[in-house]
Short mmCIF file of C-alpha atoms and ligand atoms in Angstrom, two decimals:
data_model
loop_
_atom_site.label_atom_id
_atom_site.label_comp_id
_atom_site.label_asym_id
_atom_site.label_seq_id
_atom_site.Cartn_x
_atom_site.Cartn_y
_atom_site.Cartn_z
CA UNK A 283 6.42 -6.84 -32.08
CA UNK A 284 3.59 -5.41 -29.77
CA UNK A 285 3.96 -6.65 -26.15
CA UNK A 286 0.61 -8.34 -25.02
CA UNK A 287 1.20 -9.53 -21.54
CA UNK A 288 3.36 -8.67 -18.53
CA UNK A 289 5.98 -10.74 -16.36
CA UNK A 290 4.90 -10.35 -12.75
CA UNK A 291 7.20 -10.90 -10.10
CA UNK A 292 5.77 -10.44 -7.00
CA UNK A 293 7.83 -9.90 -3.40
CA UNK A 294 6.19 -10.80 -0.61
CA UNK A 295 3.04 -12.95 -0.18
CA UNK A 296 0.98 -12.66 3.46
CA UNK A 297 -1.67 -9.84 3.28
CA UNK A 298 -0.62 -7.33 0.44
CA UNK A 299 1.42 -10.22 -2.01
CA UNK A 300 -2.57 -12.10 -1.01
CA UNK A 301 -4.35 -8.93 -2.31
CA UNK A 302 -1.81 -8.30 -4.90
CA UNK A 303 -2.16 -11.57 -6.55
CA UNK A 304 -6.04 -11.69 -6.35
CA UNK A 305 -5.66 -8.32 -8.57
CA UNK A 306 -3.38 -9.53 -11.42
CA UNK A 307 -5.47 -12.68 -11.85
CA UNK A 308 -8.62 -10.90 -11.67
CA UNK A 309 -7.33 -8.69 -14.49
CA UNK A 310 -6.08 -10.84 -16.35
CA UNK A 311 -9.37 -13.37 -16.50
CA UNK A 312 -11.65 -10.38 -16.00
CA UNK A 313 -10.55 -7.16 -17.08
CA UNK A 314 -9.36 -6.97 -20.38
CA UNK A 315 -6.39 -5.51 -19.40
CA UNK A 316 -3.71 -3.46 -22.17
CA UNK A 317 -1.61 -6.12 -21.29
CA UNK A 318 -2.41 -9.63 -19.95
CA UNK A 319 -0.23 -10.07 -16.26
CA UNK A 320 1.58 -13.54 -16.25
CA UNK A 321 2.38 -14.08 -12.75
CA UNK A 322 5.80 -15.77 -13.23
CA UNK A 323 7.45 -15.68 -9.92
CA UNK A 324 6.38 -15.11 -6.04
CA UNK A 325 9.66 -14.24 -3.79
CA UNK A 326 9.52 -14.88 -0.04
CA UNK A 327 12.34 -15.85 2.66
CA UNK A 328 11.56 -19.06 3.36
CA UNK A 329 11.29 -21.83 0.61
CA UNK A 330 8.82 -23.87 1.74
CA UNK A 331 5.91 -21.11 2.36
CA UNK A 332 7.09 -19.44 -0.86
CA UNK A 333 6.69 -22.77 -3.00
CA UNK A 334 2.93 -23.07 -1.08
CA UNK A 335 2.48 -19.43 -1.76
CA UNK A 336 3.05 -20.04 -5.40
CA UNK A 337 0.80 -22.59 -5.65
CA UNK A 338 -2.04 -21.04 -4.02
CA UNK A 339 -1.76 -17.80 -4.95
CA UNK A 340 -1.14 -19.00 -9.10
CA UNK A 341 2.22 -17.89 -9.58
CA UNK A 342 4.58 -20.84 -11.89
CA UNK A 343 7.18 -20.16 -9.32
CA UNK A 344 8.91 -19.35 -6.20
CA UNK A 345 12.63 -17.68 -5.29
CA UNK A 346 13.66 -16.83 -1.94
CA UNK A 347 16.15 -14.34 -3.26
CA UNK A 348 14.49 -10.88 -4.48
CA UNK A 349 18.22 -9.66 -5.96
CA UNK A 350 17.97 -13.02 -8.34
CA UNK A 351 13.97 -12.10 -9.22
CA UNK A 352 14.83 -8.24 -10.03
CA UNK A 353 17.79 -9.38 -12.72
CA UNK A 354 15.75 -12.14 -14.73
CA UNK A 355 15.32 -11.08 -18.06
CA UNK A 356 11.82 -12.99 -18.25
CA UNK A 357 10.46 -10.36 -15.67
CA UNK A 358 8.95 -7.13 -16.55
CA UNK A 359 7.21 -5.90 -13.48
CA UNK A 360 8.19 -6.22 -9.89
CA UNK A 361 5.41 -5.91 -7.25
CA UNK A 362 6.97 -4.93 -4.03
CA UNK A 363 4.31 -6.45 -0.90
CA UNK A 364 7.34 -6.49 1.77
CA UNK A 365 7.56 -4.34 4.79
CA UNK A 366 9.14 -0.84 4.31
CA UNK A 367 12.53 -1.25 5.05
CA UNK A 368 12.87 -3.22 2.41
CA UNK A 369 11.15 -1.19 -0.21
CA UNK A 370 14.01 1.00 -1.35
CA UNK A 371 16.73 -1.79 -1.72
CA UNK A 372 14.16 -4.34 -4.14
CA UNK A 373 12.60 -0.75 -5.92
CA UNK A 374 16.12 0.40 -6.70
CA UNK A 375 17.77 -2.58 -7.96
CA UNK A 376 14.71 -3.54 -10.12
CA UNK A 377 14.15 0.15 -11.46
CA UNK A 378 17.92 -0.26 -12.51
CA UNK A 379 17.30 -3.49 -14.23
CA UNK A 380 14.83 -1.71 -16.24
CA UNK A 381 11.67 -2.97 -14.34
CA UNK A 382 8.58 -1.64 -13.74
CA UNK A 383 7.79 -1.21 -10.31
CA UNK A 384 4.58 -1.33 -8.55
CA UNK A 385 5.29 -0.24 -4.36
CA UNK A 386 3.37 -0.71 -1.49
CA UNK A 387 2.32 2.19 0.71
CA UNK A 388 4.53 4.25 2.76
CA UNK A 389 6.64 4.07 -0.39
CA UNK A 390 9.68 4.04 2.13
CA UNK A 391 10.33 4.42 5.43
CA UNK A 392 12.28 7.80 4.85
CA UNK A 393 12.09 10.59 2.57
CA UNK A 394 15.69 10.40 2.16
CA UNK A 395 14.67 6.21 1.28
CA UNK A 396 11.88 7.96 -1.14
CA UNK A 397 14.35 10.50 -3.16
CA UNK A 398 16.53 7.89 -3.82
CA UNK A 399 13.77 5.18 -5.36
CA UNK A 400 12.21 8.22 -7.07
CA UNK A 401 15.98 9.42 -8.79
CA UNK A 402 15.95 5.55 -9.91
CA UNK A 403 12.92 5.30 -11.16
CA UNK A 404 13.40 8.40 -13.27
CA UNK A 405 16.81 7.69 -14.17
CA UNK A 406 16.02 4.39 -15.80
CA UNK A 407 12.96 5.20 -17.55
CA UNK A 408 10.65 3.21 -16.02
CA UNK A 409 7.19 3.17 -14.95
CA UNK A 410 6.36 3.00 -11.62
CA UNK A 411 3.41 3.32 -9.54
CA UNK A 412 2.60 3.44 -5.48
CA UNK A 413 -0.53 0.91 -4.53
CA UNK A 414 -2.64 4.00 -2.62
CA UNK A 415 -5.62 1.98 -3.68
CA UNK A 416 -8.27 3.58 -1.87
CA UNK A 417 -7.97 6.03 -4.59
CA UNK A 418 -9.61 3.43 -7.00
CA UNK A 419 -12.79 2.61 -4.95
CA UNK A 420 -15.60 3.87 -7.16
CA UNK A 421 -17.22 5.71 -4.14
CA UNK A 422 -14.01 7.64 -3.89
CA UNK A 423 -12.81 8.47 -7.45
CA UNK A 424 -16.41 9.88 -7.90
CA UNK A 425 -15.59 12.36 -4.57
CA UNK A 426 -13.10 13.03 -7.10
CA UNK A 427 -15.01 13.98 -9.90
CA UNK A 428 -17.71 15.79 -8.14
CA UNK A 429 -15.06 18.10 -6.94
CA UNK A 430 -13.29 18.40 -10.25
CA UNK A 431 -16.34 19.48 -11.72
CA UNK A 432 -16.54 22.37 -9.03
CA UNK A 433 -19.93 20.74 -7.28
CA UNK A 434 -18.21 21.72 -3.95
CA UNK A 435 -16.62 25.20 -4.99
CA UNK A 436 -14.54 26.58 -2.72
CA UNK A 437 -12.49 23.49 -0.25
CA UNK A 438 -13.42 24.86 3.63
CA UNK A 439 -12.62 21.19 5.17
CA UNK A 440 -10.79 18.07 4.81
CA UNK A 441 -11.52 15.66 7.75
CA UNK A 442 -9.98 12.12 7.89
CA UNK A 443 -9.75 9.63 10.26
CA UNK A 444 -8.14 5.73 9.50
CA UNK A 445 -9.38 3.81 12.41
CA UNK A 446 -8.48 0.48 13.74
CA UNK A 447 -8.00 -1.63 16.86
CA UNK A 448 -6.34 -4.22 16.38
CA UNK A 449 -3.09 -4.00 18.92
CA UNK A 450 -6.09 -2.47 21.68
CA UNK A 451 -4.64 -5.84 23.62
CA UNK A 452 -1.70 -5.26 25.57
CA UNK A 453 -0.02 -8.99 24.82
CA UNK A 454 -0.71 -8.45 21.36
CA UNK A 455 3.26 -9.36 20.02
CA UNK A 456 5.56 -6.74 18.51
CA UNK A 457 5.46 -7.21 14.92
CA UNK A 458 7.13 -5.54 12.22
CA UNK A 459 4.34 -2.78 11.98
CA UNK A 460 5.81 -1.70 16.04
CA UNK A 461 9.12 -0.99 15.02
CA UNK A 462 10.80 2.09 13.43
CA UNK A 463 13.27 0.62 12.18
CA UNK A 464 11.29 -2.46 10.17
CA UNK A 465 7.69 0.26 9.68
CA UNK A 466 9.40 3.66 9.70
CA UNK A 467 6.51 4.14 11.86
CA UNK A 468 3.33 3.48 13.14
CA UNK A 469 0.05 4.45 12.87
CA UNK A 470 0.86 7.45 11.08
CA UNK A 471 3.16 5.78 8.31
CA UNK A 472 0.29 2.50 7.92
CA UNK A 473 -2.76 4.09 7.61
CA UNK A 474 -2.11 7.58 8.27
CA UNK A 475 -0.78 7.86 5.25
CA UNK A 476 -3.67 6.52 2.92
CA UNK A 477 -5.47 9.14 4.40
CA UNK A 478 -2.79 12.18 3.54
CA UNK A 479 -3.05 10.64 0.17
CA UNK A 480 -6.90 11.18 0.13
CA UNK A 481 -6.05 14.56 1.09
CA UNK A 482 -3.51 15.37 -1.43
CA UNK A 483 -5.73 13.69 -3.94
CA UNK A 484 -8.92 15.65 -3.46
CA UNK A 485 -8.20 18.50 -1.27
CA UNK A 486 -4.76 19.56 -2.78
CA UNK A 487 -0.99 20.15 -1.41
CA UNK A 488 -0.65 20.36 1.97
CA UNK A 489 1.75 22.60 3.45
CA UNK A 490 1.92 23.27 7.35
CA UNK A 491 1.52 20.88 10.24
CA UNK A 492 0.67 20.46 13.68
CA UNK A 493 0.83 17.17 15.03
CA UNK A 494 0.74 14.75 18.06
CA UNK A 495 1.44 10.97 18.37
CA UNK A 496 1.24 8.42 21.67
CA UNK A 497 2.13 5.44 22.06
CA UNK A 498 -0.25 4.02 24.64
CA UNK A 499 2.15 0.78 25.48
CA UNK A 500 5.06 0.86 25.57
CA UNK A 501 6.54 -3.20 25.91
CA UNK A 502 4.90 -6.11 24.05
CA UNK A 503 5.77 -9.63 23.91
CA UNK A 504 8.30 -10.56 21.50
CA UNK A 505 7.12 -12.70 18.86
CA UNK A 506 9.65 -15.62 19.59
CA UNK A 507 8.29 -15.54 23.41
CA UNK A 508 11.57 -14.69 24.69
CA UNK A 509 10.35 -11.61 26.60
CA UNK A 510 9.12 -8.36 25.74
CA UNK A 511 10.66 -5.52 23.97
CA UNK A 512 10.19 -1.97 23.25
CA UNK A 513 7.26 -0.45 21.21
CA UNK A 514 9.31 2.43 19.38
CA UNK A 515 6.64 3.62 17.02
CA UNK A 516 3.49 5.56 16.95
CA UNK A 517 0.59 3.71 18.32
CA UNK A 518 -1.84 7.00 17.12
CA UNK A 519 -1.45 9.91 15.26
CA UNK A 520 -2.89 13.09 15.03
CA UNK A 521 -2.62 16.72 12.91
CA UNK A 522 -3.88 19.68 11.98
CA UNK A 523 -3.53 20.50 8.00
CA UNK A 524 -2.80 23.49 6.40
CA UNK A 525 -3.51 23.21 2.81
CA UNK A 526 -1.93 25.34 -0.34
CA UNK A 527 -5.60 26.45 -1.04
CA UNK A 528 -6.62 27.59 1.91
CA UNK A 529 -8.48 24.89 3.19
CA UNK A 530 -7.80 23.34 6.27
CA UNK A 531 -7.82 19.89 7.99
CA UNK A 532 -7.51 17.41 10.46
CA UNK A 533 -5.86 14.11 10.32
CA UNK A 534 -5.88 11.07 12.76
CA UNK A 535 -4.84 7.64 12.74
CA UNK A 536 -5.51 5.13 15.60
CA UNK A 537 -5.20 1.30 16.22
CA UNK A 538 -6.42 1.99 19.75
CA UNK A 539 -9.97 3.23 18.11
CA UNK A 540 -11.95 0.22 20.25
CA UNK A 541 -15.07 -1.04 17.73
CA UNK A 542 -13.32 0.82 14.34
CA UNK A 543 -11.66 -2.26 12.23
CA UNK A 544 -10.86 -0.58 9.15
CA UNK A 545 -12.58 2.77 9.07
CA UNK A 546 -10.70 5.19 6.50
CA UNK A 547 -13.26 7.63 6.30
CA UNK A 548 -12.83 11.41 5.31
CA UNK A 549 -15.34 14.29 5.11
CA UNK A 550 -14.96 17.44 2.65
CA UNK A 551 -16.91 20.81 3.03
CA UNK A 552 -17.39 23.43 0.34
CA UNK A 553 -18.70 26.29 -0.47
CA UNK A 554 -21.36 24.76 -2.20
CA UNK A 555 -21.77 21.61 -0.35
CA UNK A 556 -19.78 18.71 1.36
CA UNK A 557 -18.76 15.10 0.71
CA UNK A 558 -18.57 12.14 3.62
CA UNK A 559 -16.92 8.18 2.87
CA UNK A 560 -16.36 5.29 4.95
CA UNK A 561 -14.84 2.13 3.68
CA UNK A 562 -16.69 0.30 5.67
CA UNK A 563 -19.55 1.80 4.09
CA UNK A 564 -17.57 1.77 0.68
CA UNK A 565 -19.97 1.66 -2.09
CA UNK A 566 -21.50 5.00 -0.76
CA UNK A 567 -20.50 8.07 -0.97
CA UNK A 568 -22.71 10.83 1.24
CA UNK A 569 -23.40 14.51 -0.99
CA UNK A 570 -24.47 17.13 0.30
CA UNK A 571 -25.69 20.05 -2.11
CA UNK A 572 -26.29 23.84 -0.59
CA UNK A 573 -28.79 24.16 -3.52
CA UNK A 574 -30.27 21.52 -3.43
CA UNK A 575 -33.92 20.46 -3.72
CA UNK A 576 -34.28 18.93 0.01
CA UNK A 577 -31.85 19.72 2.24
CA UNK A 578 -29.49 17.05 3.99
CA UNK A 579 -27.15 14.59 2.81
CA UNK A 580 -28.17 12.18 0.05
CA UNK A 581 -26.66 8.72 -0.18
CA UNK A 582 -25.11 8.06 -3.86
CA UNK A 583 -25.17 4.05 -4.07
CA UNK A 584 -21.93 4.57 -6.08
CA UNK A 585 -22.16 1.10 -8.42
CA UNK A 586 -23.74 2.94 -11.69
CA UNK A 587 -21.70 2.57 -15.05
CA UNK A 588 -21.52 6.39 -15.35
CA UNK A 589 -19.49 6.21 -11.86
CA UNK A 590 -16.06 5.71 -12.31
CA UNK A 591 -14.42 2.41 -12.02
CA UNK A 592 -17.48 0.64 -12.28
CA UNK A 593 -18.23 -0.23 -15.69
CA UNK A 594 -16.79 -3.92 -16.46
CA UNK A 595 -17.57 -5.08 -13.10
CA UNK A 596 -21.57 -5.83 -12.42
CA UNK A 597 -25.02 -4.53 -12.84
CA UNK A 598 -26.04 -1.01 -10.60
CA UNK A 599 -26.65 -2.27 -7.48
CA UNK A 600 -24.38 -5.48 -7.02
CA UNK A 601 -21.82 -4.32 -4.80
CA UNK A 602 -18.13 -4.30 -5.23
CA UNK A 603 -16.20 -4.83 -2.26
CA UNK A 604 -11.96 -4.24 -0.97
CA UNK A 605 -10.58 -6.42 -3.52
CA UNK A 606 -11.74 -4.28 -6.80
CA UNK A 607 -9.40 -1.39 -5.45
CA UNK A 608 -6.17 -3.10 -5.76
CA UNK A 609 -7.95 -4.74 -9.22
CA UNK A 610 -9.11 -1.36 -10.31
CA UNK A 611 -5.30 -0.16 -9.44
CA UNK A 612 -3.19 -3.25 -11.30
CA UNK A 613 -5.37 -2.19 -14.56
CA UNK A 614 -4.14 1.19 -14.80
CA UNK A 615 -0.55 0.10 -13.87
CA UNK A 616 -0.85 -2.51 -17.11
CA UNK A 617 -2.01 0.43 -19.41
CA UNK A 618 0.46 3.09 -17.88
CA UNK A 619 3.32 0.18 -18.72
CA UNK A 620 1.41 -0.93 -22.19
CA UNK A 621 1.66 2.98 -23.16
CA UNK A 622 5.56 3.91 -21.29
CA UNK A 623 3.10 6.76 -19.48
CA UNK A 624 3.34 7.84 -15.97
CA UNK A 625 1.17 6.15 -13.79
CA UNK A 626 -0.69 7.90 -10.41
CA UNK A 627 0.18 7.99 -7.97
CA UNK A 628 3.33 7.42 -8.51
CA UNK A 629 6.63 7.50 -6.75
CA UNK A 630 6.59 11.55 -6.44
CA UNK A 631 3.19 11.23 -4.97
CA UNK A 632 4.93 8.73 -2.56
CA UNK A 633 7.69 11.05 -1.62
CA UNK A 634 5.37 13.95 -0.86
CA UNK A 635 3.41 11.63 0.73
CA UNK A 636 6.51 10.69 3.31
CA UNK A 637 7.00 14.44 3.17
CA UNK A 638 4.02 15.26 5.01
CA UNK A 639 4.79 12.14 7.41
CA UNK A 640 7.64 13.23 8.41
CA UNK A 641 6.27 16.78 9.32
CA UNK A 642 3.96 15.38 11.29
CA UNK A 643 6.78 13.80 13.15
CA UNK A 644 8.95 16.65 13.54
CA UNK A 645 5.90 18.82 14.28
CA UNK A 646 5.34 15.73 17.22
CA UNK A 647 8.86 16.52 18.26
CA UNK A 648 9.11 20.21 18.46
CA UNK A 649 5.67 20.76 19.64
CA UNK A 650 5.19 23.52 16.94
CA UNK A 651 3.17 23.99 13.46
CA UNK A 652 5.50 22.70 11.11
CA UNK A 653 6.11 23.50 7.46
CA UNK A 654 6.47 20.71 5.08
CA UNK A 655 10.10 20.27 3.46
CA UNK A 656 8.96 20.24 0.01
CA UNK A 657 12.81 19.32 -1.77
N1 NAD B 244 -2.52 -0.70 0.32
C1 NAD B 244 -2.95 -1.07 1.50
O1 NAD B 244 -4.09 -0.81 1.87
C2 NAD B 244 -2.06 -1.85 2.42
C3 NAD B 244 -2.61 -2.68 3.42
C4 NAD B 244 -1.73 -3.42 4.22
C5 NAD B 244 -0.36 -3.29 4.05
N2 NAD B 244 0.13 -2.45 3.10
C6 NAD B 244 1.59 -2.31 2.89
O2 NAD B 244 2.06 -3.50 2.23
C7 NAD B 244 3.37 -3.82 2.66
C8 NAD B 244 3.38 -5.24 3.22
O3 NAD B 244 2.45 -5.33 4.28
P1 NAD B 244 1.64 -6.66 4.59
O4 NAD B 244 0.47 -6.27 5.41
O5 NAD B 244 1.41 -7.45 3.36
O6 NAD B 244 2.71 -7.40 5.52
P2 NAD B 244 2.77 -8.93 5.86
O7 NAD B 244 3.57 -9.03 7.11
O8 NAD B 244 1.40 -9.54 5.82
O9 NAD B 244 3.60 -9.55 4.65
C9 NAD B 244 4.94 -9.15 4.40
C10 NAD B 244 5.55 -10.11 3.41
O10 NAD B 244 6.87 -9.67 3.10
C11 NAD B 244 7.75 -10.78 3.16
N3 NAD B 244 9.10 -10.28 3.38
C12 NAD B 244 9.55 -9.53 4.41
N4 NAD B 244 10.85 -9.22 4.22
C13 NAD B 244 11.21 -9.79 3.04
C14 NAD B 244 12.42 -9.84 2.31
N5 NAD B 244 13.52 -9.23 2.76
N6 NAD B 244 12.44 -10.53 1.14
C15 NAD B 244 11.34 -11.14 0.67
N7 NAD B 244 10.15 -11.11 1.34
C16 NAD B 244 10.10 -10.46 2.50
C17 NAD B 244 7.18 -11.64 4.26
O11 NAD B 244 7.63 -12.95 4.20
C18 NAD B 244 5.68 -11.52 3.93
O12 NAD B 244 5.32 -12.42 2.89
C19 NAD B 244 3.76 -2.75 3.68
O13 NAD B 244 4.46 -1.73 3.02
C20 NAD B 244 2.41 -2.22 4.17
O14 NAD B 244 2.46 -0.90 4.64
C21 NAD B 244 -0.69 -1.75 2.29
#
């Protein structure tokens, strides 16, 4: 018989299980979606704030054991919101109990971590998907389009810059996110790499390096107040991009960026004319045509059913906001699963995503240009 819904189990529940879970309700109420997500099971560490989890976020129930979640036959999808150590163990086992898998972003904290949750995912046949869901803001899939349908012509420029400032205070605690061996790394691997994702997506392959990262201090407070302990991780990033095509490109990711909360932004410049976002900004998307009418850069108030992503939301004009990314991204997992078709980006995307990370790093190290190790 035809499958009609989806068994979500869903690990992890602070800020990406929150956003996670607003998405697969959302679809299924809202959407329409191939198949209708049943959110069986939220998975945490600690039993109490799991079973409140559950209960606020809708799920019918809460483990503390991720190994137990992955094997339950009643499960069909396993949403991984944990931090990225933990990615490759929960992807791997769940892949091999014949799950699909939807990751969080850095898909690992290696690319070694990445080959490995990639071989499984293709070995068992599943599909699988990694949450870059900036890709599915309407403002930014028709950036997308525009250059598909050559309005740009020739790529010159890809410049993007993830801003934040959010650990700007010096007895700000170390969390995971400030150490290697819980993050893989900082800056860079957080938001950095949404915005090496942007460029992959709409510039193309990159394949040479230079890059820089600081860490501006050093000790925090440890979380437990016992003292402070070392920052080992990137506090900003920055590179120079060499892409396949030609083009080239800057990168540079910052939680130091005083006054910038959440500012992925990226600018694009063709032959024929250029491109500028800000997600702050995020229903716009700035165009620029060389033969245009009037010259200078028109604002698109991206929210019209002929722009992508929109249609089945609201009326032109009445704003979507953060949330209808991750929505926007748990629909096309459903239908990728509903049809046994790849879904995008997927975990390939996610291993030439950590590809181009780690360049960055070694590039950091050796204080060259670096190539990046495509294997
Ligand atoms: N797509 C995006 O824009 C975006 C934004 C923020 C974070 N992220 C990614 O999402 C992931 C999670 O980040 P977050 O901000 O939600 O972190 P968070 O600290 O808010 O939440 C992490 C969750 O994982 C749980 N957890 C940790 N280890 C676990 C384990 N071994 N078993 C079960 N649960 C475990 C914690 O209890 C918590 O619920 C990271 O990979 C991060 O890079 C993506």
């Amino acid at each position: 018989m035809k499958k009609t819904s989806a068994r979500i189990a869903m690990i992890g529940y602070q800020f990406m299980g929150r956003a996670h879970a607003n998405a697969w309700r959302q679809a299924g109420h809202f959407c329409n979606p191939a198949l209708k997500p049943e959110l069986k099971v939220v998975c945490g560490r600690d039993a109490q704030a799991a079973g409140d989890a559950a209960q606020t976020l809708g799920f019918a129930e809460s483990d503390t054991s991720w190994e137990r979640v992955v094997q339950r036959d009643d499960i069909d999808i396993v949403d991984i919101c944990t931090p990225g150590d933990s990615h490759a163990p929960i992807a791997i086992a769940a892949a091999e109990a014949g799950k699909a898998v939807l990751c969080e972003k850095p898909l690992a904290n290696t690319v070694a971590e990445a080959q490995a949750m990639e071989r499984a995912a293709e070995a068992a046949g599943i599909v699988h998907m990694l949450c870059h869901n900036y890709r599915r803001v309407p403002a930014v899939a028709l950036a997308k389009r525009l250059i598909e349908e050559d309005r740009l012509g020739r790529i010159f420029h890809f410049r993007g810059t993830y801003l934040q400032d959010w650990i700007l205070d010096p007895e700000f605690p170390l969390v995971w996110r400030l150490q290697k061996a819980r993050a893989g790394s900082g800056a860079l691997g957080d938001i950095g790499s949404h915005s090496l994702d942007l460029a992959r997506h709409l510039v193309g392959e990159i394949l040479e390096v230079s890059g820089h990262l600081a860490t501006f201090v050093e000790q925090r407070p440890l979380e437990d107040g016992s003292g402070t302990g070392p920052v080992d991780v990137d506090d900003a990033a920055i590179s120079l991009l060499r892409f396949e095509n030609g083009a080239i490109g800057t990168m540079e990711a910052s939680r130091f960026a005083a006054g910038r909360k959440n500012a992925n932004c990226f600018e694009i410049n063709g032959e024929k004319g250029s491109l500028s976002f800000d997600l702050e900004r995020l229903n716009e998307l700035e165009f620029y045509e060389e033969n245009g009418s009037e010259s200078g850069f028109r604002t698109i108030l991206a929210t019209d059913e002929s722009h992508p992503f929109v249609e089945g939301w609201w009326p032109p004009g009445h704003i979507l906001g953060y949330e209808h990314s991750f929505t926007n991204t748990v629909v096309d997992f459903l239908a990728a699963v509903a049809a046994g078709q790849p879904a995008s980006p997927n975990f390939s995307d996610g291993v030439q995503n950590l590809q181009v990370l780690e360049a960055v790093e070694r590039s950091a190290n050796s204080r060259h240009w670096e190539r990046v190790v495509v294997s």
